[in-house]
Amino acid sequence: MAELWIRLPDRAPVKLGRDRAALTIGRDPANDVVLEDSSLSRNHARLTWRDGTATLEDLGSRNGTLVNGDRILEPRQVRGGDEIVFGRLSIRIEEGPDIPAAQDSSVSFLMDVDRLRASSPGTQDIGTARRWKEALDIVHALSLDMLGDVSTEMMLWDLLERLYAFLNPGRGAVLLRNGKGPMTQVAARSRSRGHDFQVELSKTMLEAAVERKEALLINNPMLDSKLAQAQSIMSSGITSIMTVPLEHGGEVVGIIYMDAGPMRGAFTEEDLRLVAVVSHMAAAKIRTTRLMEELVVKQAMQKEMEVARRIQERLLPDRCPALDGFELFGINVACWNVSGDLYGFWPGPGGKTWLAVADVSGKGIGPGLLMATFQALMQAWTEGAEDPALLAKKISLALSKRTTTNRFITAFLGLLDPAARTMTYTNAGHNPIPLLRADGTDEELASQGFPLAMFPGTEYGQGSIRMEPGDLLFLYTDGITEAADPQGVEFDLAQVRRTLRGLGALPLPELNQGLTAALQEHTRGAPATDDRTVVMVRRA
């Protein structure tokens, strides 16, 4: 291992290696590294170097020693890139033969905001204690405000005004973010310009607050080459800056920013801690308010979806028509509140009956509305129509004018003639439809054209079947055949046919119950991921 450099806050790095094999750290002046912070013990920890290996040992400190977030209870090897925390002070281990490039010497305090809030203030004199009683009064007043029914913007303005009066900065601002978007300034206060200024946060500040959730205290920002280029800092003579994330539950919803000039003096760690505490409270209020707003919107959407579902249910048949010599059955089970499937029966010419099963691409309100349009077109045009292919072409053209190019409908349209015991049909890009003959043979009514609205104006083919006593025509949508078990094996059409054959000549409602039970057994009770629609036609 190369020799190590100990990166210390606000001072030059210290080397650990062949020339210096041990370093003691603590508040006592006799230590090799003296850190005057009340969170450290007098003799806090020791770093030793032996045979190319660095070892860190806690010397029984009061507040402990952490390596990469883990408290050490016995000597532990450390290496380049490790972060060590003594009490509440963070240092970093860097590896290499040369002195590492200097970091921002202006950063006098940087700490994870959770750790900062949890740490205890140092020893206090009477004046300091009196001041922090005032700080507690601010926290108490803000907590009462946040319990009330106050808007986020008003709450943040009040928070800024209270902090401004107590900390006496030159400028202060609160910025909010919506989701993952950029920060937007929602409140500001300036000693020289009132509320009329816009804060400019550097990349250093944004990364510390948003990405690492760290509170940042910068004294002498002109020593930072990045910050020194900011026009606002150069022109205003800023000498001290604080940025604290508005963080709660691991989510950063904004930033509190404050700066001061030489007349005020530098901000302290205790100032930073107060802002961290109230920012945490504010972030909790903001997140709760947003969650409530999202809940209200979600509940309103659910109500709208329920209304849409009730309307859609009225578009589905409330009963199947009674046809001489035939038994009919139909059912739709929506996966979501609004189904993209539809089935129906409509009177045709000369005592004939139209029937259809259809499936719109996609899920939700959009497909549901397109399906309502399809149902309306069937209602309007089937009574005088006798040719399924021409009807499919006409509906496809009409639907294409009422939807986007990525929406289409697969459909099976059939015209049943009870007197002739025949059905003329068109399969518009729909699944193969099985016809289970009473003699044990099977047929499939395959697709005869593109889905409706996909290529408007194209021609459709059509076919005709004659149904003998006991023959069963099974119409369905792919929510049946694409239902899968936990291993991804689908309940395919071959399994549908075997199940129907095995159930025999039960009444159609009981036949559907048996099919549903087999489907649930196959999927092992997993919830449906697509709408399921079934129409069965049996010759008596």
GROMACS .gro file of N, CA and C in nm, residues 3 8-9 39-40 61 164 196 221 225 229 236 260 282 288 297 313 342-343 381 399 408 432 467 472 480 489 492 516:
model
   87
    3GLU      N    1   0.183   0.522   0.077
    3GLU     CA    2   0.163   0.598   0.199
    3GLU      C    3   0.031   0.675   0.193
    8LEU      N    4  -0.769   1.673   0.660
    8LEU     CA    5  -0.831   1.734   0.779
    8LEU      C    6  -0.911   1.857   0.740
    9PRO      N    7  -1.015   1.890   0.818
    9PRO     CA    8  -1.094   2.008   0.785
    9PRO      C    9  -1.015   2.138   0.807
   39SER      N   10  -1.692   1.761   2.050
   39SER     CA   11  -1.743   1.626   2.029
   39SER      C   12  -1.632   1.522   2.037
   40LEU      N   13  -1.505   1.565   2.032
   40LEU     CA   14  -1.392   1.473   2.042
   40LEU      C   15  -1.351   1.456   2.188
   61SER      N   16  -1.308   0.668   2.320
   61SER     CA   17  -1.368   0.802   2.312
   61SER      C   18  -1.513   0.801   2.354
  164TYR      N   19  -3.414   3.475   0.988
  164TYR     CA   20  -3.347   3.599   0.952
  164TYR      C   21  -3.334   3.691   1.075
  196ASP      N   22  -3.611   4.151  -0.321
  196ASP     CA   23  -3.585   4.159  -0.464
  196ASP      C   24  -3.442   4.112  -0.495
  221PRO      N   25  -1.530   3.250   0.152
  221PRO     CA   26  -1.558   3.188   0.022
  221PRO      C   27  -1.468   3.238  -0.090
  225SER      N   28  -1.182   2.890  -0.548
  225SER     CA   29  -1.172   2.942  -0.684
  225SER      C   30  -1.306   2.936  -0.757
  229GLN      N   31  -1.557   3.314  -0.844
  229GLN     CA   32  -1.595   3.362  -0.977
  229GLN      C   33  -1.741   3.410  -0.981
  236SER      N   34  -2.084   4.163  -0.350
  236SER     CA   35  -2.149   4.187  -0.220
  236SER      C   36  -2.055   4.172  -0.102
  260ALA      N   37  -2.354   3.606   0.478
  260ALA     CA   38  -2.329   3.723   0.563
  260ALA      C   39  -2.199   3.789   0.519
  282ALA      N   40  -3.950   2.154   0.840
  282ALA     CA   41  -4.018   2.208   0.723
  282ALA      C   42  -4.032   2.103   0.614
  288THR      N   43  -4.552   1.583   0.383
  288THR     CA   44  -4.687   1.543   0.425
  288THR      C   45  -4.793   1.613   0.341
  297VAL      N   46  -5.581   1.388  -0.526
  297VAL     CA   47  -5.587   1.372  -0.672
  297VAL      C   48  -5.616   1.226  -0.708
  313GLU      N   49  -7.012  -0.040  -1.818
  313GLU     CA   50  -7.092  -0.159  -1.790
  313GLU      C   51  -7.229  -0.151  -1.854
  342LEU      N   52  -6.455  -0.560  -2.519
  342LEU     CA   53  -6.599  -0.541  -2.534
  342LEU      C   54  -6.658  -0.663  -2.602
  343TYR      N   55  -6.780  -0.697  -2.566
  343TYR     CA   56  -6.858  -0.795  -2.642
  343TYR      C   57  -7.000  -0.742  -2.651
  381TRP      N   58  -7.489   0.070  -3.713
  381TRP     CA   59  -7.478   0.016  -3.848
  381TRP      C   60  -7.515  -0.131  -3.865
  399LEU      N   61  -6.315   0.451  -3.721
  399LEU     CA   62  -6.233   0.454  -3.599
  399LEU      C   63  -6.100   0.526  -3.621
  408PHE      N   64  -5.553   0.066  -3.200
  408PHE     CA   65  -5.627  -0.017  -3.295
  408PHE      C   66  -5.709  -0.118  -3.216
  432PRO      N   67  -5.712  -1.655  -3.306
  432PRO     CA   68  -5.786  -1.765  -3.370
  432PRO      C   69  -5.903  -1.809  -3.283
  467MET      N   70  -7.336  -2.465  -3.803
  467MET     CA   71  -7.322  -2.525  -3.672
  467MET      C   72  -7.424  -2.639  -3.657
  472LEU      N   73  -6.977  -2.599  -3.038
  472LEU     CA   74  -6.951  -2.485  -2.950
  472LEU      C   75  -6.850  -2.391  -3.015
  480ILE      N   76  -5.728  -1.431  -2.161
  480ILE     CA   77  -5.745  -1.573  -2.128
  480ILE      C   78  -5.619  -1.651  -2.161
  489VAL      N   79  -4.542  -1.977  -1.800
  489VAL     CA   80  -4.612  -2.066  -1.895
  489VAL      C   81  -4.756  -2.019  -1.910
  492ASP      N   82  -5.251  -2.146  -2.284
  492ASP     CA   83  -5.266  -2.125  -2.428
  492ASP      C   84  -5.394  -2.185  -2.482
  516THR      N   85  -6.289  -2.085  -1.562
  516THR     CA   86  -6.229  -1.988  -1.470
  516THR      C   87  -6.151  -2.059  -1.359
   0.00000   0.00000   0.00000
